[in-house]
Each structure stands twice: as C-alpha cells, then as structure tokens.
Amino acid sequence: MAKFGRKGKGGTPAISTASLPDIVFMLLFFFMVTTVMREVSMKVKISPPEATEVKKLEKKSLVSYIYIGPPIKALINVYGTEPRIQLNDAYAGVEDLGEYIIAEREARDEKEVPFMTTSLKVDKETKMGIISDVKQKLRDLNALKINYSTKKGIKPQ
Amino acid sequence: MGRSKRGVDEINAGSMADIAFLLLIFFLVTTTMDVDSGIMRKLPPPIDPDMPKPPPIKQRNVFTVLVNSNDMLLVENQIGNITTLREECKDFVRNPSNNPDLSEKQDPEMLDLIGSYQTSKGVVSLQNDRGTSYDIYIRVQNELVAAYRELRDELAMQTFGRKFNELNKGQSKAVKKAIPMMISESEPRNIGGSVK
C-alpha cells in the first residue's frame, strides 16, 4: 500500500525540457539534408505549364537546367519582355549552349554522362521558336534526354 | 583549490532550443522543397549526312498532328480538338477493326510473357509552328503520352491484371516492346498563320 501511496504526492513534476534542443537539432539536420539550396538566382519569370503525365526527375546531380522566359520585373526596363534563355546566373544565347553543356559534362564523371538529363524550365507563354532552336542545338550536342518541366496539374480540359 | 572543488558553473542551456529553432526557421525559408517533375522525352539523334535515308513510312501509318501559331490543331488533316486527341490517338494505334485509314499491324510476334501480339506500325508525328505557344505544345505532348500510357495500361491489365507502372521490370519491358512509344517531332516550320 505504501508503495502506491507515495506516488502522486507533491503534484506532477515539470517535464524536463533538457532534450528539446536535441529534438530541434534533429529536425534541423533533417531539413538540411533533404532540401537543396537555391542554386541560381532567377533572372527570368517562369510559370510552368500543367500536365498529368509527369515523371519525377531522379538523380538531381545529373540534371542541368535551362531556363527560358520573360525577364523578371526588375529587369524589364533593361531587357524588355521578350523571352530569354538563362544559363547559370546570366542571360545567354542559343550559341552559348554548347559551352554550357560541355562544362556540365566535364563536371560529372565520365560514366555518368550518358545518363545526364537536360531540364527545360520554360514559361508557358513562350513561343515554340526559341524552344525549337534550343532543342535543335541540344540534338547537335548529343544531349538527347530532356525533360519539359511541368507542374502536376489536374486533367486539362 | 577551492575553485576546482566547486567546479565550473554550468552553462544555462535553456536558450539552446531557441537558437536551434532560429536556425531551423532560417533553413526552412532559404531552401526549396519542390520536387522537379516533368514530361520526359528523348530527342532523335543528330542526322548523319552519310547515312542512307530511312525508307519512307506509309501515309496510313502516320498520325499527323499539326499545331499552328494560333494554337489550333490539325489532326489527320481535319481540325482537331485537344479534348478528343487522346482517344483519336488511341484508336489510331489500336485499330481494332483493321480500318485501312488507321495504322497497320506487324505480323504476329511472340513476345515474352505476353504471347502472340501484333505490334502497331503507327507513328505519331507532331509538328508545330515557331509561333505555337509552349502551353499548348505541352498539352498536346501530354495527351499523346497519356494515350500511349493508357494503351499500355490496358494491355498490362489484360495480361497481368495490373497497371503498367505496377509491373515488375520484365513485365514492363514486354509491354513496352508490344506498345513502343512512337512520337516523332519534325523540325518546326512555318505552317501558316505565323507572325513573322
């Protein structure tokens, strides 16, 4: 009896918060590992089109990005509203693609080169002319795996 | 001596949680969680000028989709609609009644796991204008990919009782062989109505 009687005396003790920092640090490390830092500062505005047949891009380290879209608001005064190509952090022309793809290839292991994918992040208002030029150039460069970046949307009707 | 007996005062760790939270919030704000997804396609390899030209494909085996600069569709020389494109494409590839206007079938072939199957000779040819908008282009691509995906799903359902992307490697390879995704894109040209 005495054994049980002792319990409950003196109210409930305060929950120790000593392990709270550890828990939060665990969360922190989880986020640090799972997320990617924004690699480039966007100079073009992109609202991707929607599609239903999307596939996830795997192996992000093997993906090179090409951004095409109208310049962001802050740069409209200088560059106008015509869609432009952005590679890394700067505007580029179709002729710069060769250099970019070769640089991307050299940064990877030789064995991984055939698995490299080029992701085209294009604004939906863009006309196909500029995209066709890019595609043609990629074909010449033998960068054949491409991915049209889209949002996973509802069935477009 | 007296000092070491007392030991160093314990550092108050009460604010540790706050610091950690601050860091956590910083990372939450600066990083992106978005998963990149999109439609995977493969471009045709560059044309080798020394290679002999491939034999021409019969007209009935080509399902032409043209998109002009006003985002209008011309499917098999008739004005088409994006909502019916998927069914039309499926009908073209499947051709259940052997309609002479739709795609031809190859001679029955024995495929692993599936058995005798007549693969369609049909090729989808997508052509767009330089003035076509990217939005409509992606929607057309999406419909065409969806048509093939549904055809594969149907075959997978019939033979294995499961959807295509739930199949194991060998099965999905067999289905892919029975229904190859034949979408070819010709080089763009000014089909008409183009703003030059």
mmCIF file of C-alpha atoms in Angstrom:
data_model
loop_
_atom_site.group_PDB
_atom_site.id
_atom_site.type_symbol
_atom_site.label_atom_id
_atom_site.label_comp_id
_atom_site.label_asym_id
_atom_site.label_seq_id
_atom_site.Cartn_x
_atom_site.Cartn_y
_atom_site.Cartn_z
ATOM 1 C CA MET A 1 0.000 0.000 0.000
ATOM 2 C CA ALA A 2 2.671 2.387 0.983
ATOM 3 C CA LYS A 3 4.335 1.773 -2.302
ATOM 4 C CA PHE A 4 1.386 3.101 -4.192
ATOM 5 C CA GLY A 5 0.584 5.763 -1.741
ATOM 6 C CA ARG A 6 3.779 7.596 -2.275
ATOM 7 C CA LYS A 7 3.010 8.279 -5.888
ATOM 8 C CA GLY A 8 1.027 11.340 -6.808
ATOM 9 C CA LYS A 9 2.235 13.208 -3.799
ATOM 10 C CA GLY A 10 3.535 16.698 -4.405
ATOM 11 C CA GLY A 11 1.752 17.189 -7.762
ATOM 12 C CA THR A 12 3.139 16.381 -11.206
ATOM 13 C CA PRO A 13 6.786 17.232 -11.686
ATOM 14 C CA ALA A 14 7.622 19.603 -14.558
ATOM 15 C CA ILE A 15 8.530 17.859 -17.801
ATOM 16 C CA SER A 16 12.192 18.185 -18.443
ATOM 17 C CA THR A 17 12.929 20.376 -21.453
ATOM 18 C CA ALA A 18 16.572 19.442 -21.499
ATOM 19 C CA SER A 19 16.160 17.267 -24.585
ATOM 20 C CA LEU A 20 14.231 19.893 -26.519
ATOM 21 C CA PRO A 21 17.363 21.318 -28.193
ATOM 22 C CA ASP A 22 18.287 17.825 -29.309
ATOM 23 C CA ILE A 23 14.898 17.300 -30.869
ATOM 24 C CA VAL A 24 15.042 20.622 -32.672
ATOM 25 C CA PHE A 25 18.565 19.940 -33.886
ATOM 26 C CA MET A 26 17.387 16.637 -35.246
ATOM 27 C CA LEU A 27 14.678 18.434 -37.198
ATOM 28 C CA LEU A 28 17.234 20.952 -38.373
ATOM 29 C CA PHE A 29 19.584 18.303 -39.690
ATOM 30 C CA PHE A 30 16.701 16.541 -41.388
ATOM 31 C CA PHE A 31 15.825 19.710 -43.259
ATOM 32 C CA MET A 32 19.426 20.468 -44.080
ATOM 33 C CA VAL A 33 19.874 17.060 -45.637
ATOM 34 C CA THR A 34 16.615 16.814 -47.548
ATOM 35 C CA THR A 35 16.455 20.258 -49.062
ATOM 36 C CA VAL A 36 18.505 21.858 -51.739
ATOM 37 C CA MET A 37 19.736 25.402 -51.634
ATOM 38 C CA ARG A 38 18.550 27.627 -54.428
ATOM 39 C CA GLU A 39 21.407 27.328 -56.846
ATOM 40 C CA VAL A 40 20.801 30.157 -59.210
ATOM 41 C CA SER A 41 19.126 33.477 -58.838
ATOM 42 C CA MET A 42 16.310 33.609 -61.292
ATOM 43 C CA LYS A 43 16.545 36.286 -63.905
ATOM 44 C CA VAL A 44 13.533 35.066 -65.823
ATOM 45 C CA LYS A 45 9.986 34.634 -64.648
ATOM 46 C CA ILE A 46 8.683 31.132 -65.105
ATOM 47 C CA SER A 47 5.221 29.818 -64.532
ATOM 48 C CA PRO A 48 5.351 26.243 -65.759
ATOM 49 C CA PRO A 49 2.507 24.678 -67.726
ATOM 50 C CA GLU A 50 0.446 21.902 -66.227
ATOM 51 C CA ALA A 51 0.448 18.285 -67.270
ATOM 52 C CA THR A 52 -0.806 14.986 -65.913
ATOM 53 C CA GLU A 53 1.754 12.563 -67.310
ATOM 54 C CA VAL A 54 4.636 13.805 -65.229
ATOM 55 C CA LYS A 55 7.585 11.845 -64.018
ATOM 56 C CA LYS A 56 9.819 12.802 -61.181
ATOM 57 C CA LEU A 57 13.335 13.839 -62.030
ATOM 58 C CA GLU A 58 15.652 11.418 -60.374
ATOM 59 C CA LYS A 59 19.320 11.906 -59.639
ATOM 60 C CA LYS A 60 19.331 15.653 -59.373
ATOM 61 C CA SER A 61 23.097 15.753 -59.603
ATOM 62 C CA LEU A 62 22.822 14.653 -63.222
ATOM 63 C CA VAL A 63 20.388 17.349 -64.269
ATOM 64 C CA SER A 64 21.343 20.567 -65.975
ATOM 65 C CA TYR A 65 18.801 23.292 -66.197
ATOM 66 C CA ILE A 66 17.902 25.677 -68.959
ATOM 67 C CA TYR A 67 15.516 28.456 -68.078
ATOM 68 C CA ILE A 68 13.501 30.247 -70.719
ATOM 69 C CA GLY A 69 11.055 33.003 -70.002
ATOM 70 C CA PRO A 70 10.487 36.750 -69.946
ATOM 71 C CA PRO A 71 12.862 38.777 -67.739
ATOM 72 C CA ILE A 72 11.799 39.412 -64.171
ATOM 73 C CA LYS A 73 10.075 42.694 -63.328
ATOM 74 C CA ALA A 74 13.191 44.429 -62.063
ATOM 75 C CA LEU A 75 14.974 43.831 -65.359
ATOM 76 C CA ILE A 76 12.148 44.581 -67.792
ATOM 77 C CA ASN A 77 13.365 48.150 -68.254
ATOM 78 C CA VAL A 78 16.743 46.957 -69.418
ATOM 79 C CA TYR A 79 15.940 43.783 -71.295
ATOM 80 C CA GLY A 80 12.331 44.177 -72.399
ATOM 81 C CA THR A 81 9.719 41.471 -72.213
ATOM 82 C CA GLU A 82 10.920 39.132 -74.942
ATOM 83 C CA PRO A 83 11.620 35.616 -73.600
ATOM 84 C CA ARG A 84 15.267 34.955 -72.914
ATOM 85 C CA ILE A 85 17.416 31.974 -72.115
ATOM 86 C CA GLN A 86 19.113 31.821 -68.751
ATOM 87 C CA LEU A 87 22.041 29.525 -68.089
ATOM 88 C CA ASN A 88 23.534 29.507 -64.611
ATOM 89 C CA ASP A 89 23.218 33.082 -63.411
ATOM 90 C CA ALA A 90 23.217 35.021 -66.634
ATOM 91 C CA TYR A 91 21.279 35.528 -69.809
ATOM 92 C CA ALA A 92 22.647 33.618 -72.729
ATOM 93 C CA GLY A 93 22.011 32.983 -76.374
ATOM 94 C CA VAL A 94 21.459 29.693 -78.148
ATOM 95 C CA GLU A 95 25.113 29.748 -79.228
ATOM 96 C CA ASP A 96 26.254 29.630 -75.569
ATOM 97 C CA LEU A 97 24.513 26.310 -75.029
ATOM 98 C CA GLY A 98 27.410 24.287 -76.403
ATOM 99 C CA GLU A 99 29.809 25.704 -73.883
ATOM 100 C CA TYR A 100 27.329 25.218 -71.062
ATOM 101 C CA ILE A 101 26.593 21.579 -71.851
ATOM 102 C CA ILE A 102 30.263 20.764 -72.234
ATOM 103 C CA ALA A 103 31.044 22.430 -68.907
ATOM 104 C CA GLU A 104 28.228 20.451 -67.287
ATOM 105 C CA ARG A 105 29.590 17.240 -68.746
ATOM 106 C CA GLU A 106 33.088 17.921 -67.549
ATOM 107 C CA ALA A 107 31.822 18.470 -64.025
ATOM 108 C CA ARG A 108 30.423 14.933 -63.948
ATOM 109 C CA ASP A 109 32.013 11.558 -64.010
ATOM 110 C CA GLU A 110 32.592 10.224 -67.494
ATOM 111 C CA LYS A 111 30.485 7.160 -66.781
ATOM 112 C CA GLU A 112 27.532 9.301 -65.818
ATOM 113 C CA VAL A 113 27.460 11.418 -68.953
ATOM 114 C CA PRO A 114 25.011 9.191 -70.890
ATOM 115 C CA PHE A 115 22.511 9.490 -68.041
ATOM 116 C CA MET A 116 22.557 13.243 -67.917
ATOM 117 C CA THR A 117 19.246 14.961 -68.405
ATOM 118 C CA THR A 118 18.562 18.477 -69.503
ATOM 119 C CA SER A 119 15.575 20.005 -67.813
ATOM 120 C CA LEU A 120 13.843 22.738 -69.745
ATOM 121 C CA LYS A 121 12.103 25.121 -67.414
ATOM 122 C CA VAL A 122 10.033 27.212 -69.720
ATOM 123 C CA ASP A 123 7.344 29.770 -69.115
ATOM 124 C CA LYS A 124 4.052 28.713 -70.631
ATOM 125 C CA GLU A 125 3.604 31.930 -72.581
ATOM 126 C CA THR A 126 6.802 31.382 -74.536
ATOM 127 C CA LYS A 127 6.583 30.728 -78.258
ATOM 128 C CA MET A 128 7.990 27.497 -79.627
ATOM 129 C CA GLY A 129 10.506 29.210 -81.915
ATOM 130 C CA ILE A 130 13.135 29.771 -79.247
ATOM 131 C CA ILE A 131 12.486 26.335 -77.727
ATOM 132 C CA SER A 132 12.919 24.662 -81.101
ATOM 133 C CA ASP A 133 16.253 26.399 -81.531
ATOM 134 C CA VAL A 134 17.356 25.127 -78.133
ATOM 135 C CA LYS A 135 16.152 21.607 -78.902
ATOM 136 C CA GLN A 136 17.924 21.602 -82.239
ATOM 137 C CA LYS A 137 21.126 22.724 -80.553
ATOM 138 C CA LEU A 138 20.797 20.036 -77.881
ATOM 139 C CA ARG A 139 20.342 17.468 -80.608
ATOM 140 C CA ASP A 140 23.533 18.561 -82.279
ATOM 141 C CA LEU A 141 25.311 18.367 -78.931
ATOM 142 C CA ASN A 142 24.005 14.840 -78.386
ATOM 143 C CA ALA A 143 22.246 15.824 -75.171
ATOM 144 C CA LEU A 144 19.178 13.833 -76.059
ATOM 145 C CA LYS A 145 17.487 13.189 -72.741
ATOM 146 C CA ILE A 146 15.289 16.117 -71.992
ATOM 147 C CA ASN A 147 12.580 16.869 -69.517
ATOM 148 C CA TYR A 148 9.924 19.501 -70.000
ATOM 149 C CA SER A 149 9.433 20.826 -66.518
ATOM 150 C CA THR A 150 5.747 20.988 -65.659
ATOM 151 C CA LYS A 151 3.521 21.271 -62.672
ATOM 152 C CA LYS A 152 1.482 18.242 -61.857
ATOM 153 C CA GLY A 153 -1.953 19.539 -62.624
ATOM 154 C CA ILE A 154 -5.460 18.361 -62.862
ATOM 155 C CA LYS A 155 -6.588 16.932 -66.156
ATOM 156 C CA PRO A 156 -6.598 19.887 -68.515
ATOM 157 C CA GLN A 157 -9.914 20.174 -70.260
ATOM 158 C CA MET B 1 41.983 24.544 -4.912
ATOM 159 C CA GLY B 2 38.686 25.687 -3.628
ATOM 160 C CA ARG B 3 37.729 26.711 -7.132
ATOM 161 C CA SER B 4 38.192 23.290 -8.670
ATOM 162 C CA LYS B 5 36.197 21.695 -5.904
ATOM 163 C CA ARG B 6 33.228 23.864 -6.750
ATOM 164 C CA GLY B 7 33.628 23.078 -10.438
ATOM 165 C CA VAL B 8 32.830 25.340 -13.318
ATOM 166 C CA ASP B 9 29.389 26.849 -13.238
ATOM 167 C CA GLU B 10 27.040 25.024 -15.552
ATOM 168 C CA ILE B 11 26.169 26.954 -18.674
ATOM 169 C CA ASN B 12 22.496 27.629 -18.900
ATOM 170 C CA ALA B 13 21.227 25.583 -21.816
ATOM 171 C CA GLY B 14 17.734 26.960 -21.683
ATOM 172 C CA SER B 15 18.172 29.171 -24.716
ATOM 173 C CA MET B 16 19.705 26.388 -26.780
ATOM 174 C CA ALA B 17 16.269 25.413 -28.072
ATOM 175 C CA ASP B 18 15.624 28.966 -29.201
ATOM 176 C CA ILE B 19 18.885 29.101 -31.109
ATOM 177 C CA ALA B 20 18.155 25.802 -32.761
ATOM 178 C CA PHE B 21 14.668 26.953 -33.706
ATOM 179 C CA LEU B 22 16.119 30.087 -35.240
ATOM 180 C CA LEU B 23 18.467 28.046 -37.389
ATOM 181 C CA LEU B 24 15.659 25.714 -38.335
ATOM 182 C CA ILE B 25 13.447 28.551 -39.485
ATOM 183 C CA PHE B 26 16.327 30.053 -41.438
ATOM 184 C CA PHE B 27 16.768 26.801 -43.347
ATOM 185 C CA LEU B 28 13.074 26.413 -43.908
ATOM 186 C CA VAL B 29 12.917 29.814 -45.523
ATOM 187 C CA THR B 30 16.028 29.643 -47.676
ATOM 188 C CA THR B 31 15.629 26.176 -49.109
ATOM 189 C CA THR B 32 13.215 24.793 -51.606
ATOM 190 C CA MET B 33 11.395 21.549 -51.178
ATOM 191 C CA ASP B 34 9.860 21.402 -54.632
ATOM 192 C CA VAL B 35 10.356 18.165 -56.469
ATOM 193 C CA ASP B 36 11.201 18.663 -60.078
ATOM 194 C CA SER B 37 8.863 16.823 -62.306
ATOM 195 C CA GLY B 38 8.034 16.963 -65.934
ATOM 196 C CA ILE B 39 7.451 15.098 -69.146
ATOM 197 C CA MET B 40 10.454 13.002 -70.107
ATOM 198 C CA ARG B 41 11.221 12.889 -73.805
ATOM 199 C CA LYS B 42 14.105 11.755 -75.886
ATOM 200 C CA LEU B 43 15.286 13.795 -78.840
ATOM 201 C CA PRO B 44 16.196 11.982 -82.031
ATOM 202 C CA PRO B 45 19.941 11.681 -82.575
ATOM 203 C CA PRO B 46 21.535 14.156 -84.958
ATOM 204 C CA ILE B 47 21.218 13.251 -88.602
ATOM 205 C CA ASP B 48 24.313 11.785 -90.118
ATOM 206 C CA PRO B 49 24.598 13.071 -93.705
ATOM 207 C CA ASP B 50 26.414 9.929 -94.825
ATOM 208 C CA MET B 51 23.703 7.587 -93.624
ATOM 209 C CA PRO B 52 21.205 6.400 -96.215
ATOM 210 C CA LYS B 53 17.771 7.834 -95.783
ATOM 211 C CA PRO B 54 15.364 5.586 -93.916
ATOM 212 C CA PRO B 55 12.615 4.154 -96.083
ATOM 213 C CA PRO B 56 9.554 6.365 -96.176
ATOM 214 C CA ILE B 57 6.683 5.447 -93.892
ATOM 215 C CA LYS B 58 3.325 4.721 -95.447
ATOM 216 C CA GLN B 59 0.866 7.539 -95.132
ATOM 217 C CA ARG B 60 -1.661 5.412 -93.274
ATOM 218 C CA ASN B 61 0.891 4.655 -90.590
ATOM 219 C CA VAL B 62 1.466 8.273 -89.742
ATOM 220 C CA PHE B 63 -0.808 10.110 -87.357
ATOM 221 C CA THR B 64 -0.070 13.743 -88.042
ATOM 222 C CA VAL B 65 -0.754 16.424 -85.507
ATOM 223 C CA LEU B 66 -0.077 19.976 -86.586
ATOM 224 C CA VAL B 67 -0.296 22.926 -84.256
ATOM 225 C CA ASN B 68 -0.292 26.356 -85.847
ATOM 226 C CA SER B 69 0.685 29.693 -84.404
ATOM 227 C CA ASN B 70 -2.875 30.373 -83.266
ATOM 228 C CA ASP B 71 -2.697 27.213 -81.163
ATOM 229 C CA MET B 72 -5.179 25.432 -83.408
ATOM 230 C CA LEU B 73 -4.843 21.723 -84.084
ATOM 231 C CA LEU B 74 -4.950 19.873 -87.347
ATOM 232 C CA VAL B 75 -5.251 16.153 -86.694
ATOM 233 C CA GLU B 76 -5.052 13.889 -89.754
ATOM 234 C CA ASN B 77 -5.902 16.838 -91.995
ATOM 235 C CA GLN B 78 -9.001 17.736 -90.058
ATOM 236 C CA ILE B 79 -9.460 20.435 -87.491
ATOM 237 C CA GLY B 80 -8.881 18.701 -84.213
ATOM 238 C CA ASN B 81 -9.590 19.341 -80.612
ATOM 239 C CA ILE B 82 -7.324 18.776 -77.660
ATOM 240 C CA THR B 83 -10.058 17.012 -75.702
ATOM 241 C CA THR B 84 -10.558 14.290 -78.308
ATOM 242 C CA LEU B 85 -6.902 13.928 -79.276
ATOM 243 C CA ARG B 86 -6.185 11.226 -76.748
ATOM 244 C CA GLU B 87 -9.000 8.938 -77.954
ATOM 245 C CA GLU B 88 -8.150 9.551 -81.605
ATOM 246 C CA CYS B 89 -4.546 8.658 -80.995
ATOM 247 C CA LYS B 90 -5.520 5.506 -79.119
ATOM 248 C CA ASP B 91 -7.878 4.452 -81.893
ATOM 249 C CA PHE B 92 -5.166 5.042 -84.444
ATOM 250 C CA VAL B 93 -2.662 2.818 -82.673
ATOM 251 C CA ARG B 94 -5.140 0.141 -81.643
ATOM 252 C CA ASN B 95 -7.122 -0.060 -84.895
ATOM 253 C CA PRO B 96 -9.400 -2.854 -83.680
ATOM 254 C CA SER B 97 -11.406 -3.206 -86.893
ATOM 255 C CA ASN B 98 -8.397 -3.052 -89.216
ATOM 256 C CA ASN B 99 -9.636 0.159 -90.777
ATOM 257 C CA PRO B 100 -7.460 0.882 -93.823
ATOM 258 C CA ASP B 101 -7.165 4.546 -92.789
ATOM 259 C CA LEU B 102 -5.633 3.714 -89.436
ATOM 260 C CA SER B 103 -2.304 2.171 -88.575
ATOM 261 C CA GLU B 104 -1.129 -1.149 -89.983
ATOM 262 C CA LYS B 105 -0.128 -4.009 -87.767
ATOM 263 C CA GLN B 106 3.000 -6.040 -87.890
ATOM 264 C CA ASP B 107 2.815 -9.791 -88.322
ATOM 265 C CA PRO B 108 2.019 -11.522 -85.054
ATOM 266 C CA GLU B 109 5.119 -11.881 -82.983
ATOM 267 C CA MET B 110 5.825 -13.971 -79.945
ATOM 268 C CA LEU B 111 6.737 -11.731 -77.051
ATOM 269 C CA ASP B 112 7.999 -12.873 -73.679
ATOM 270 C CA LEU B 113 5.283 -13.114 -71.037
ATOM 271 C CA ILE B 114 2.614 -11.700 -73.318
ATOM 272 C CA GLY B 115 2.453 -14.250 -76.102
ATOM 273 C CA SER B 116 1.396 -13.549 -79.630
ATOM 274 C CA TYR B 117 0.888 -9.859 -80.195
ATOM 275 C CA GLN B 118 0.529 -7.634 -83.223
ATOM 276 C CA THR B 119 2.544 -4.508 -82.697
ATOM 277 C CA SER B 120 1.208 -1.446 -84.423
ATOM 278 C CA LYS B 121 3.312 0.190 -87.088
ATOM 279 C CA GLY B 122 1.804 3.558 -86.301
ATOM 280 C CA VAL B 123 3.920 6.606 -85.727
ATOM 281 C CA VAL B 124 2.672 9.849 -84.280
ATOM 282 C CA SER B 125 4.151 12.843 -85.995
ATOM 283 C CA LEU B 126 3.933 16.096 -84.125
ATOM 284 C CA GLN B 127 4.715 19.279 -85.896
ATOM 285 C CA ASN B 128 4.455 22.764 -84.570
ATOM 286 C CA ASP B 129 4.928 26.275 -85.786
ATOM 287 C CA ARG B 130 7.523 28.653 -84.428
ATOM 288 C CA GLY B 131 4.686 30.757 -83.121
ATOM 289 C CA THR B 132 2.944 27.946 -81.222
ATOM 290 C CA SER B 133 2.749 28.628 -77.523
ATOM 291 C CA TYR B 134 4.607 26.341 -75.166
ATOM 292 C CA ASP B 135 1.487 25.787 -73.121
ATOM 293 C CA ILE B 136 -0.456 24.167 -75.953
ATOM 294 C CA TYR B 137 2.616 22.242 -77.059
ATOM 295 C CA ILE B 138 2.953 20.671 -73.631
ATOM 296 C CA ARG B 139 -0.750 19.902 -73.537
ATOM 297 C CA VAL B 140 -0.546 18.119 -76.881
ATOM 298 C CA GLN B 141 2.544 16.225 -75.743
ATOM 299 C CA ASN B 142 0.756 15.347 -72.550
ATOM 300 C CA GLU B 143 -2.260 13.962 -74.419
ATOM 301 C CA LEU B 144 -0.064 11.875 -76.709
ATOM 302 C CA VAL B 145 1.975 10.476 -73.840
ATOM 303 C CA ALA B 146 -1.251 9.816 -71.960
ATOM 304 C CA ALA B 147 -2.691 7.942 -74.943
ATOM 305 C CA TYR B 148 0.283 5.599 -75.010
ATOM 306 C CA ARG B 149 0.236 5.230 -71.261
ATOM 307 C CA GLU B 150 -3.438 4.246 -71.346
ATOM 308 C CA LEU B 151 -2.800 1.734 -74.118
ATOM 309 C CA ARG B 152 -0.027 0.191 -72.078
ATOM 310 C CA ASP B 153 -2.241 0.178 -69.015
ATOM 311 C CA GLU B 154 -4.915 -1.677 -70.949
ATOM 312 C CA LEU B 155 -2.506 -4.326 -72.172
ATOM 313 C CA ALA B 156 -0.957 -4.685 -68.744
ATOM 314 C CA MET B 157 -4.430 -5.040 -67.216
ATOM 315 C CA GLN B 158 -5.361 -7.728 -69.742
ATOM 316 C CA THR B 159 -2.261 -9.851 -69.410
ATOM 317 C CA PHE B 160 -1.032 -9.248 -65.879
ATOM 318 C CA GLY B 161 -4.074 -7.825 -64.143
ATOM 319 C CA ARG B 162 -2.154 -4.796 -63.002
ATOM 320 C CA LYS B 163 -1.473 -1.299 -64.211
ATOM 321 C CA PHE B 164 1.629 -0.604 -66.251
ATOM 322 C CA ASN B 165 3.636 1.196 -63.607
ATOM 323 C CA GLU B 166 2.891 -1.512 -61.051
ATOM 324 C CA LEU B 167 4.510 -4.197 -63.199
ATOM 325 C CA ASN B 168 7.897 -5.646 -62.465
ATOM 326 C CA LYS B 169 10.866 -4.979 -64.697
ATOM 327 C CA GLY B 170 10.485 -7.911 -67.060
ATOM 328 C CA GLN B 171 6.777 -7.381 -67.496
ATOM 329 C CA SER B 172 7.072 -3.679 -68.154
ATOM 330 C CA LYS B 173 9.801 -4.357 -70.680
ATOM 331 C CA ALA B 174 7.500 -6.759 -72.508
ATOM 332 C CA VAL B 175 4.658 -4.256 -72.554
ATOM 333 C CA LYS B 176 6.992 -1.541 -73.764
ATOM 334 C CA LYS B 177 8.049 -3.799 -76.590
ATOM 335 C CA ALA B 178 4.449 -4.541 -77.540
ATOM 336 C CA ILE B 179 3.485 -0.875 -77.498
ATOM 337 C CA PRO B 180 6.511 1.253 -78.251
ATOM 338 C CA MET B 181 6.050 4.961 -77.778
ATOM 339 C CA MET B 182 6.422 6.291 -81.281
ATOM 340 C CA ILE B 183 6.178 10.042 -81.151
ATOM 341 C CA SER B 184 8.311 11.820 -83.655
ATOM 342 C CA GLU B 185 8.764 15.520 -83.866
ATOM 343 C CA SER B 186 9.637 17.024 -87.159
ATOM 344 C CA GLU B 187 11.588 20.187 -87.337
ATOM 345 C CA PRO B 188 9.341 23.181 -86.947
ATOM 346 C CA ARG B 189 8.417 25.253 -89.897
ATOM 347 C CA ASN B 190 6.016 27.983 -90.554
ATOM 348 C CA ILE B 191 2.837 26.052 -91.120
ATOM 349 C CA GLY B 192 0.852 29.163 -91.730
ATOM 350 C CA GLY B 193 -0.762 31.977 -89.881
ATOM 351 C CA SER B 194 2.662 32.668 -88.474
ATOM 352 C CA VAL B 195 3.580 36.129 -87.351
ATOM 353 C CA LYS B 196 6.902 36.623 -88.998
#
